[in-house]
Short mmCIF file of C-alpha atoms in Angstrom, two decimals:
data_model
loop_
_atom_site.label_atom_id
_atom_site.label_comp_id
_atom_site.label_asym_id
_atom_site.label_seq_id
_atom_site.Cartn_x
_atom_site.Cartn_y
_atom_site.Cartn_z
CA UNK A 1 183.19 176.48 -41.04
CA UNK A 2 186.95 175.32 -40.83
CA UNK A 3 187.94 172.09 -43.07
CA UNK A 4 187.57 170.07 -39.98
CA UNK A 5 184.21 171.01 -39.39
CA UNK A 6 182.87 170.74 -42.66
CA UNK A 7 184.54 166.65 -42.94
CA UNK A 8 182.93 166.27 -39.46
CA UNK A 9 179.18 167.34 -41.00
CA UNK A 10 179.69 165.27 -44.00
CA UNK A 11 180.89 162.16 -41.85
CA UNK A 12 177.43 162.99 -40.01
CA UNK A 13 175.28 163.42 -43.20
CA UNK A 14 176.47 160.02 -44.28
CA UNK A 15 176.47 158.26 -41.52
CA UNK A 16 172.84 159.51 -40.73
CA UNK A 17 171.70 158.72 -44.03
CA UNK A 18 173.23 155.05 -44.34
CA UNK A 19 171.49 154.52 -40.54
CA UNK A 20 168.02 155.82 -41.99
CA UNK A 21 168.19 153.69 -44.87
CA UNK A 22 168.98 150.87 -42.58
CA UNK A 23 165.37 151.21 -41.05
CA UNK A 24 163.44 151.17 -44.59
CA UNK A 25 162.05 147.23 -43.99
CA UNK A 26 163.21 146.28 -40.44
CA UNK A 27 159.52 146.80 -38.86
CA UNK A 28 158.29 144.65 -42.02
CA UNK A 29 160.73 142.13 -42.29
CA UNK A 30 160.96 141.37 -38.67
CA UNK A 31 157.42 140.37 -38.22
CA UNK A 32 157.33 136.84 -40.38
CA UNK A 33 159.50 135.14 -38.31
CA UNK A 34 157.55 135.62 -35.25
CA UNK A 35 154.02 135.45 -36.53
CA UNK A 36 152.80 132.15 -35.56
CA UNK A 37 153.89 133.13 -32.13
CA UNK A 38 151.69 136.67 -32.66
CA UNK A 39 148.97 134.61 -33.56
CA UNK A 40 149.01 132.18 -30.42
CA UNK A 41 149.74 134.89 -28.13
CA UNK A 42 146.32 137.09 -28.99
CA UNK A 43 144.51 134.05 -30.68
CA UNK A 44 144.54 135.41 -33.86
CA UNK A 45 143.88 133.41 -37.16
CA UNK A 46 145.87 133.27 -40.12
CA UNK A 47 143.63 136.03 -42.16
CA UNK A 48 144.66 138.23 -38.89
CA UNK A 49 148.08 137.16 -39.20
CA UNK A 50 148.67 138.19 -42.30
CA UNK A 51 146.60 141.37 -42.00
CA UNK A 52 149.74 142.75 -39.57
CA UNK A 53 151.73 143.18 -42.45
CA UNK A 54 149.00 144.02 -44.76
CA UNK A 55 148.16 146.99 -42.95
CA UNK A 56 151.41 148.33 -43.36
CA UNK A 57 151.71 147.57 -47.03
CA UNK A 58 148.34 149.10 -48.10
CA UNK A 59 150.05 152.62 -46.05
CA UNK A 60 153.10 152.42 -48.20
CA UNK A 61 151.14 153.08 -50.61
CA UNK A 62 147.99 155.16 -49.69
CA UNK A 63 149.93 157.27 -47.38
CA UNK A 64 152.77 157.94 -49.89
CA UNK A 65 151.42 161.46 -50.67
CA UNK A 66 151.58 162.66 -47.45
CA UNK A 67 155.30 163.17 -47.79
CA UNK A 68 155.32 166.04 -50.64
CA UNK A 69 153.40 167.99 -48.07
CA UNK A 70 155.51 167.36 -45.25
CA UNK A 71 158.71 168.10 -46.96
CA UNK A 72 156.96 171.40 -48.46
CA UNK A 73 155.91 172.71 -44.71
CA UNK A 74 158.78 171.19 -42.33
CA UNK A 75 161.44 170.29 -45.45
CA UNK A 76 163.15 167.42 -46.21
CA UNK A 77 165.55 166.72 -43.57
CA UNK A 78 162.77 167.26 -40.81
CA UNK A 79 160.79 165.29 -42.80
CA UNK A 80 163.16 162.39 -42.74
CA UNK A 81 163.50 162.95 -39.15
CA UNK A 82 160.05 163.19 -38.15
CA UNK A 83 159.32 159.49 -39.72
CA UNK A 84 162.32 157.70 -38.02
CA UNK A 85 160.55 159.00 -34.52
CA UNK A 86 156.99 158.12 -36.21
CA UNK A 87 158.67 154.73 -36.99
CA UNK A 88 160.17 154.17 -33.38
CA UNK A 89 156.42 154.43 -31.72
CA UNK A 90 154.82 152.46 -34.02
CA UNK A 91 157.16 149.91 -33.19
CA UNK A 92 157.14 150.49 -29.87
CA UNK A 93 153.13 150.41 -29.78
CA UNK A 94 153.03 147.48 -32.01
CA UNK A 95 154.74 145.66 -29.45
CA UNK A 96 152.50 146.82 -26.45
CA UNK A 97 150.65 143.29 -26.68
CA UNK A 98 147.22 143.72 -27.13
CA UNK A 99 145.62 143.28 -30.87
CA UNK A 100 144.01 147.01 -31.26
CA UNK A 101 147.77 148.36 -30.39
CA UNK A 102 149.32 145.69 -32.60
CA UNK A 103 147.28 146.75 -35.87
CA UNK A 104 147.39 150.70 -34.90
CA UNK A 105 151.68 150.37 -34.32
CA UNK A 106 151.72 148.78 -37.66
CA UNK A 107 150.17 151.68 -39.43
CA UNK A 108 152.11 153.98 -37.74
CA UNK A 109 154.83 152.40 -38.87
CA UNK A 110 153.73 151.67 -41.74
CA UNK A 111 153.16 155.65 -42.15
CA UNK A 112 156.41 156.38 -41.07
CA UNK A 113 157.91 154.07 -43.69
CA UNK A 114 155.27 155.47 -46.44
CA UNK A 115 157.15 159.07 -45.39
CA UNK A 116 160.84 157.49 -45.76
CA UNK A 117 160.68 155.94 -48.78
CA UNK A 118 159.27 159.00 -50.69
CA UNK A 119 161.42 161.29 -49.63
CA UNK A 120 165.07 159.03 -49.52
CA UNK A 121 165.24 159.69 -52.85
CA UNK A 122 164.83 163.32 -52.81
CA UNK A 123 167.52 163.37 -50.19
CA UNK A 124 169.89 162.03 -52.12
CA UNK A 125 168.79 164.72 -54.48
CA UNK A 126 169.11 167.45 -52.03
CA UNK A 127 172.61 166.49 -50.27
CA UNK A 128 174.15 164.39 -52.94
CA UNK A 129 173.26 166.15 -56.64
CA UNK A 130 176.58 164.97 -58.14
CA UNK A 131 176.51 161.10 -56.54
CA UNK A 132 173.22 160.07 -57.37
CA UNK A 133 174.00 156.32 -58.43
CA UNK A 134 176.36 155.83 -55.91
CA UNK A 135 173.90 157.01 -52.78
CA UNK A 136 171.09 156.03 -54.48
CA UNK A 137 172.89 152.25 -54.46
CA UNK A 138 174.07 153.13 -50.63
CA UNK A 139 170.74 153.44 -49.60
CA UNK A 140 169.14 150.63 -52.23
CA UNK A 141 171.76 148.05 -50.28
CA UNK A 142 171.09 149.63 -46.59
CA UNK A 143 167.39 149.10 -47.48
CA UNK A 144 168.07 145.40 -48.19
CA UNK A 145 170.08 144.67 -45.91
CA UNK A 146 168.27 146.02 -42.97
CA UNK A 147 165.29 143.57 -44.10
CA UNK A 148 167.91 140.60 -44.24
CA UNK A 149 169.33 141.32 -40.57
CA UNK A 150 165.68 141.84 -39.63
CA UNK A 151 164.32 138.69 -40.43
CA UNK A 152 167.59 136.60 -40.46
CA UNK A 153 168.11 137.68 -36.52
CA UNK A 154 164.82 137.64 -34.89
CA UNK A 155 164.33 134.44 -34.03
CA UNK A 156 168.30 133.71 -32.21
CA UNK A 157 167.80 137.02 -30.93
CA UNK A 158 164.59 135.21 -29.25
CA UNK A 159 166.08 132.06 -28.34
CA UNK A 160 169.69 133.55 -27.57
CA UNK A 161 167.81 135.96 -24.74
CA UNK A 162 165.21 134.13 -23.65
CA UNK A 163 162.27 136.75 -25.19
CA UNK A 164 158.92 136.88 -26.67
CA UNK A 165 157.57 138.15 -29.68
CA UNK A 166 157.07 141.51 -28.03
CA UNK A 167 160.50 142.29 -27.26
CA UNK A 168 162.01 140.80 -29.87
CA UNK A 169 159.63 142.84 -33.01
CA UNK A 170 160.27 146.29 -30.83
CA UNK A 171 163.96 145.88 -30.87
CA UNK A 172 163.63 147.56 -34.53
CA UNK A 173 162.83 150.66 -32.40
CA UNK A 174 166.66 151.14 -31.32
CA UNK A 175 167.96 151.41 -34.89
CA UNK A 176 165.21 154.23 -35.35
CA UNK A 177 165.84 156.43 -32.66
CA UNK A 178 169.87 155.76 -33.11
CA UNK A 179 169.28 157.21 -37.06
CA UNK A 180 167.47 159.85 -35.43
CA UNK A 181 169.79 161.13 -33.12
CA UNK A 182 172.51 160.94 -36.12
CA UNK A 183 170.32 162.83 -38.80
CA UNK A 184 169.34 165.42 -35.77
CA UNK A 185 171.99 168.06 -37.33
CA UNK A 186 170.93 167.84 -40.50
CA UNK A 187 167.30 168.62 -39.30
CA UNK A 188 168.27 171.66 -36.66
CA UNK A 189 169.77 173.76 -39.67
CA UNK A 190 167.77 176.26 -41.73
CA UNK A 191 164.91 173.98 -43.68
CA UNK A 192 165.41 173.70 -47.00
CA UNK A 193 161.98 174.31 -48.79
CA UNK A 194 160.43 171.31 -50.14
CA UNK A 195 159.34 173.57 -53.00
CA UNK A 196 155.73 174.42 -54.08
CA UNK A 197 154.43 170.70 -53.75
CA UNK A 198 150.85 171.59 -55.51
CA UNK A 199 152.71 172.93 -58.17
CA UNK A 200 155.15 169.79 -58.38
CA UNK A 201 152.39 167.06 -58.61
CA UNK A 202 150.90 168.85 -60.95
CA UNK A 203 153.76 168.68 -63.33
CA UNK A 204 154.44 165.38 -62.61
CA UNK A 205 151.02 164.28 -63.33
CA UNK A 206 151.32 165.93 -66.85
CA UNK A 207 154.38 164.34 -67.88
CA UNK A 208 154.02 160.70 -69.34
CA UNK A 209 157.22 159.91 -68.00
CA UNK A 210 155.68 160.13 -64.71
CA UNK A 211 153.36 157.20 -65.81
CA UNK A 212 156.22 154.91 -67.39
CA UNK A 213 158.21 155.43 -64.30
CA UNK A 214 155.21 154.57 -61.51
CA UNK A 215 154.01 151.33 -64.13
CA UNK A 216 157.87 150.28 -63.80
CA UNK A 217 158.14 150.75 -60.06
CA UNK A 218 154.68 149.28 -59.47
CA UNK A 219 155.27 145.89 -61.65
CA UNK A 220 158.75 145.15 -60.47
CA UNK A 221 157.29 145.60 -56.77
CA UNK A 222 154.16 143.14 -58.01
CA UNK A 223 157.19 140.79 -58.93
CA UNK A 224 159.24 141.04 -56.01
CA UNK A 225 156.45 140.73 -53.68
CA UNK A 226 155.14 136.98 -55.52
CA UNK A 227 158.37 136.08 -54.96
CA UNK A 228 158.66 136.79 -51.46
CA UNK A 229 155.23 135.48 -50.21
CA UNK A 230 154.90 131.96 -52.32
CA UNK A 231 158.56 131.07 -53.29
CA UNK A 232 159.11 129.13 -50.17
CA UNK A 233 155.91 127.52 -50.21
CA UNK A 234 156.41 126.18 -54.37
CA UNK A 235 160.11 124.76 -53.34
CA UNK A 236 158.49 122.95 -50.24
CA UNK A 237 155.72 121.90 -53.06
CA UNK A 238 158.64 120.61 -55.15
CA UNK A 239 159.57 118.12 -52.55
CA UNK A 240 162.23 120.74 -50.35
CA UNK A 241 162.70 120.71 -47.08
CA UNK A 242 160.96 123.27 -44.77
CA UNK A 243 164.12 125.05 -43.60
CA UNK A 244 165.91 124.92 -47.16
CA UNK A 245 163.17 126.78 -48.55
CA UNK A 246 163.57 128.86 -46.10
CA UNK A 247 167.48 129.18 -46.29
CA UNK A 248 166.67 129.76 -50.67
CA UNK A 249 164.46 132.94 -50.11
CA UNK A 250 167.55 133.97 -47.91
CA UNK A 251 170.10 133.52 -50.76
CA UNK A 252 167.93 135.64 -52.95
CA UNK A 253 167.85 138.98 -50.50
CA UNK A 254 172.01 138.29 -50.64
CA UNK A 255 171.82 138.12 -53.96
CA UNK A 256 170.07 141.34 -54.03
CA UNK A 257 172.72 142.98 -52.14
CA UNK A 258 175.33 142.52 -55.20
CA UNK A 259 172.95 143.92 -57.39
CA UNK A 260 172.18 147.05 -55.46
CA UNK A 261 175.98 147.55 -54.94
CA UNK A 262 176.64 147.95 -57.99
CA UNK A 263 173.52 148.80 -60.76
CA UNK A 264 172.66 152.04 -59.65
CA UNK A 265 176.54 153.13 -59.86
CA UNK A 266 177.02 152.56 -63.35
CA UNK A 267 173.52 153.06 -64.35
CA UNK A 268 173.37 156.40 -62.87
CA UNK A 269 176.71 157.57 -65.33
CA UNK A 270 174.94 156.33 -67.91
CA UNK A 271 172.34 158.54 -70.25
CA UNK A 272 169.76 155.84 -71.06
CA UNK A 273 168.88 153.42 -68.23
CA UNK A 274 167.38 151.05 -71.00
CA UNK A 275 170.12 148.58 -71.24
CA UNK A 276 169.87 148.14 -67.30
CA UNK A 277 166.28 147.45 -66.90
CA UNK A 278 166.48 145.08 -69.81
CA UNK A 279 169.38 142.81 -68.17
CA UNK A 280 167.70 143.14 -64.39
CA UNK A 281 164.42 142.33 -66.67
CA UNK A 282 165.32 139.10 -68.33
CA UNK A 283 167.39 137.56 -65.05
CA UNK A 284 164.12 137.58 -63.30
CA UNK A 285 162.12 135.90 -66.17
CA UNK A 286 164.60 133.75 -65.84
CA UNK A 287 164.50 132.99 -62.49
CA UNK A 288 160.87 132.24 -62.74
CA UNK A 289 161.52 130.40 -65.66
CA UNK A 290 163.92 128.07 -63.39
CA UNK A 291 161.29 127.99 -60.40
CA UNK A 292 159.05 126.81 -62.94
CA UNK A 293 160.68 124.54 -65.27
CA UNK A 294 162.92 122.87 -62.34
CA UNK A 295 162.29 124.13 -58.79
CA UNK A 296 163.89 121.54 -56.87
CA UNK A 297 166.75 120.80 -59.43
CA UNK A 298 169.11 123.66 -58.98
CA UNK A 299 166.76 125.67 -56.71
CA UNK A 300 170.15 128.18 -55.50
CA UNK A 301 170.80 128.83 -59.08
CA UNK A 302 167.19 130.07 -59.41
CA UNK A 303 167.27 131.97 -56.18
CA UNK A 304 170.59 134.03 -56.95
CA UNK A 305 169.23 134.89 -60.41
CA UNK A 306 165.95 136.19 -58.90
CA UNK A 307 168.19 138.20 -56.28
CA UNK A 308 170.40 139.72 -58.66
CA UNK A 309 167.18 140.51 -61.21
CA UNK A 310 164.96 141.83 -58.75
CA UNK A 311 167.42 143.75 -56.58
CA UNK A 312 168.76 145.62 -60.05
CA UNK A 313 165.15 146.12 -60.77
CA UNK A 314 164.22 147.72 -57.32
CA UNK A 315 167.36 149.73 -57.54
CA UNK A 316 167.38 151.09 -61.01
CA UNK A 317 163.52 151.92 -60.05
CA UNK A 318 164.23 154.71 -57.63
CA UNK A 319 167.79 155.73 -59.01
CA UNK A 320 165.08 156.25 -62.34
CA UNK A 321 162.82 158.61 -59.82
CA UNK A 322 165.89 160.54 -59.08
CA UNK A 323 167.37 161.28 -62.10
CA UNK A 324 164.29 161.80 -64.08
CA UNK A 325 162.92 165.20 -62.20
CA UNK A 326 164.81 168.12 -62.07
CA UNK A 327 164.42 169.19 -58.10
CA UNK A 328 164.14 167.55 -54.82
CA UNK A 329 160.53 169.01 -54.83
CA UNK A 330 159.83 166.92 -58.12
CA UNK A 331 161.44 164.21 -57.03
CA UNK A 332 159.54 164.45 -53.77
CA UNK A 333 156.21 164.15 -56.11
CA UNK A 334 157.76 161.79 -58.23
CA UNK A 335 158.21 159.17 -55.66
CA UNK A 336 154.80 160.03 -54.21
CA UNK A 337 153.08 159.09 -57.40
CA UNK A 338 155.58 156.17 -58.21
CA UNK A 339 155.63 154.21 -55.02
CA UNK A 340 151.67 155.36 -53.78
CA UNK A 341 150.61 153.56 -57.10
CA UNK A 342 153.57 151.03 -57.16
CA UNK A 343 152.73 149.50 -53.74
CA UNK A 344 149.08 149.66 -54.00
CA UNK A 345 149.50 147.27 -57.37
CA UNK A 346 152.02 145.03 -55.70
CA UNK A 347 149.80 144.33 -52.72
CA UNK A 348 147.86 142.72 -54.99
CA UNK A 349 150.39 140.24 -56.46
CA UNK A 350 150.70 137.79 -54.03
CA UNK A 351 146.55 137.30 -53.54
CA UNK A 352 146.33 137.16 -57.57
CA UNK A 353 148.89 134.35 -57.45
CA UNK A 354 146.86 132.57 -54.46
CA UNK A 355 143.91 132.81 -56.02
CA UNK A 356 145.28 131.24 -59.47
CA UNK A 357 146.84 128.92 -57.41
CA UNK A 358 143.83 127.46 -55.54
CA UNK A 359 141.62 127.81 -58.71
CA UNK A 360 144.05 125.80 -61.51
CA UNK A 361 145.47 122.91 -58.59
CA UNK A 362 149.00 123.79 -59.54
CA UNK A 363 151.37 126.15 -59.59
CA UNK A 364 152.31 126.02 -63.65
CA UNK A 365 149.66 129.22 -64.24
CA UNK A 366 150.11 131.34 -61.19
CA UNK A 367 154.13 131.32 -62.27
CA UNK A 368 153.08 131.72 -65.83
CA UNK A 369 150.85 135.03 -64.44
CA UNK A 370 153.91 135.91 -62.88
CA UNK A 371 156.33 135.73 -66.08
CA UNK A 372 153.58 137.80 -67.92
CA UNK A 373 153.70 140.78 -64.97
CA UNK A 374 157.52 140.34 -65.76
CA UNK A 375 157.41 141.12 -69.45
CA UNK A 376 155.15 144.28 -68.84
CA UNK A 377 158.07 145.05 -66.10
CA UNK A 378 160.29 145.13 -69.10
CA UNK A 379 158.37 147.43 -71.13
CA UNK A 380 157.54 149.46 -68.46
CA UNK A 381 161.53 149.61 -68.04
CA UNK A 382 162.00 150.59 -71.81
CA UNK A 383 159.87 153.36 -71.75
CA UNK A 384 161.21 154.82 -68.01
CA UNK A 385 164.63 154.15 -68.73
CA UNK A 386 165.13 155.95 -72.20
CA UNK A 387 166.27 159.64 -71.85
CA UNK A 388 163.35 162.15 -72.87
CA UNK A 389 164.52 164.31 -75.99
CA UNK A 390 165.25 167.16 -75.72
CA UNK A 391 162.50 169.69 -75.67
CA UNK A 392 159.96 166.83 -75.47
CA UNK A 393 158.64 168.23 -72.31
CA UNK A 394 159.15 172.10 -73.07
CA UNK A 395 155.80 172.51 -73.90
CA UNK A 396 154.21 171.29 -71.05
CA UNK A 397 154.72 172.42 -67.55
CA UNK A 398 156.09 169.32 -65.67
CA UNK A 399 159.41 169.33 -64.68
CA UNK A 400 160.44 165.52 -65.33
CA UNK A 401 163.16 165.84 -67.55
CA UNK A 402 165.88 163.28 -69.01
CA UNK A 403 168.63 163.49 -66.16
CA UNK A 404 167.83 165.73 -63.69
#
């Protein structure tokens, strides 16, 4: 291939992969700002309100393992490929307006995301072996930011056209099948093998590693997630305004943006990831700290520590599943075990914290519950982040290993 050509497939590979990253949260995020208008539309109460996005959280997570398998038969780059269409009409049937497609187009969605975010960081693996941090924070941002243009735009996009609920939550469709047509090269060339996937769970099932790394990703996830469902609701408690609550949770996803910038770049030079998860670790007990000591003081402060503490936390998490197997294959079952387990825990975050809520009258132990999820974040962090000596693993058969 001339010199030409081969800038020409890079500019494609990267512009493909940004675009897929870009469609990581857009089919979750977008469906908040519309719900109470889901829910008057098909008469549907709050329990089946919520269960729209519940359905597609408990598939992140049980579906996860589907992926290794995928990539193994079809590789990864079909495998990437094959979700963004999966994602596109699950969308598309989500929004066909009657409640059994609504709940059946969010788990196939919800599948097709389960797919992409297990093997996104194998692909950076794959195509990117010597840039890890830095496309491991390209796609850590893309996946942020797609959820802040998602939920930031659906509701002008509504009143600025004149649409429902239907055509606004299956606009997230276009982005899908637009990353699709740009990954389609990578996909038409000879598959690379996802590797011997039985072989690669097994490995990574042996290794403890494999256990720090899925307790980290699963508690900073359980963080994230308290944040996102009850923040808004505990400023509006503290005597804020509706729509500034609102505009605080926004300030923390921007927030998160700077952090997934820039962590995963200089983490990913570094040999021990330790000093990273510690920092990302202690902003977000301090953010809770503020939301609880003084949520309607300084409540921006709060929310742009939070941001930068949890988006460092969500980036380090994955850059960690990269660089701690060997292989794409292993990182394929890496991020199978990490985020199947991960998601599965953080689902449960935000009904804890309800629960604790309604039972104490107040929100002082719910936050308190939350702080203590954030310490065992931060030794969940110390123990994924160190580098494995060397030899540790030698004896054993799995193939998570210090760097990669």
């Amino acid at each position: 291939m001339t010199d030409r050509g081969l800038r020409l497939s890079r500019a494609l590979l990267i512009a493909g992969f940004v675009l897929a990253s870009l469609n990581l949260r857009p089919a979750l995020a977008g469906v908040s700002p519309v719900l109470s208008e889901i829910m008057a539309d098909l008469g549907l109460s709050a329990a089946g309100g919520g269960a729209i996005t519940t359905v597609m959280v408990v598939c992140l997570g049980v579906l996860a393992p589907l992926a290794p398998l995928l990539a193994r038969r079809f590789g990864l780059d079909r495998t990437l490929l094959a979700g963004l269409l999966i994602l596109a009409a699950g969308v598309a049937l989500r929004a066909a307006g009657s409640v059994p497609a609504l709940y059946a187009g969010a788990a196939v969605a919800g599948t097709a995301i389960a797919i992409m975010n297990v093997v996104m960081p194998a692909v950076v693996k794959q195509h990117f072996p010597s840039q890890i941090g830095l496309f491991t924070s390209v796609y850590v941002s893309g996946l942020v930011l797609g959820a802040a243009v998602a939920s930031g735009l659906a509701v002008p996009l509504e009143r600025a056209g004149g649409y429902g609920w239907r055509e606004v939550t299956a606009m997230a469709a276009v982005p899908a099948v637009a990353a699709a047509v740009l990954w389609l090269p990578q996909a038409l060339r000879r598959p690379v093998p996802g590797g011997a996937a039985p072989r690669s769970f097994r490995a990574v099932l042996g290794s403890r590693v494999t256990w720090a790394v899925t307790a980290y990703m699963g508690l900073q996830s359980l963080t994230f997630y308290i944040v996102l469902a009850w923040v808004p609701t505990i400023l509006r408690d503290a005597g804020l305004p509706a729509d500034q609550a609102g505009y605080m949770l926004g300030l923390t996803n921007l927030a998160q943006i700077a952090a997934t910038l820039t962590v995963p770049v200089l983490a990913g030079r570094a040999r021990s990831q330790v000093p990273h998860v510690t920092v990302a670790a202690v902003l977000t007990i301090a953010g809770y700290v503020g939301v609880l000591a003084a949520p309607a003081t300084v409540p921006w402060l709060w929310m742009i520590v939070l941001g930068l503490g949890q988006g460092a936390s969500i980036a380090l998490a994955l850059l960690i599943i990269a660089l701690r197997a060997p292989d794409p294959a292993s990182v394929t079952a890496l991020s199978a075990v990490a985020q199947s387990a991960g998601y599965v825990l953080a689902a449960l975050g935000p009904f804890l914290i309800g629960v604790l809520r309604e039972s104490s009258g107040g929100w002082t132990l719910p936050l308190l519950a939350g702080l203590g999820a954030c310490g065992l974040q931060l030794a969940a962090g110390f123990l994924a982040g160190r580098p494995v000596a060397a030899g540790a693993e030698r004896a054993r058969p799995a193939t998570v290993t210090e760097q990669g």
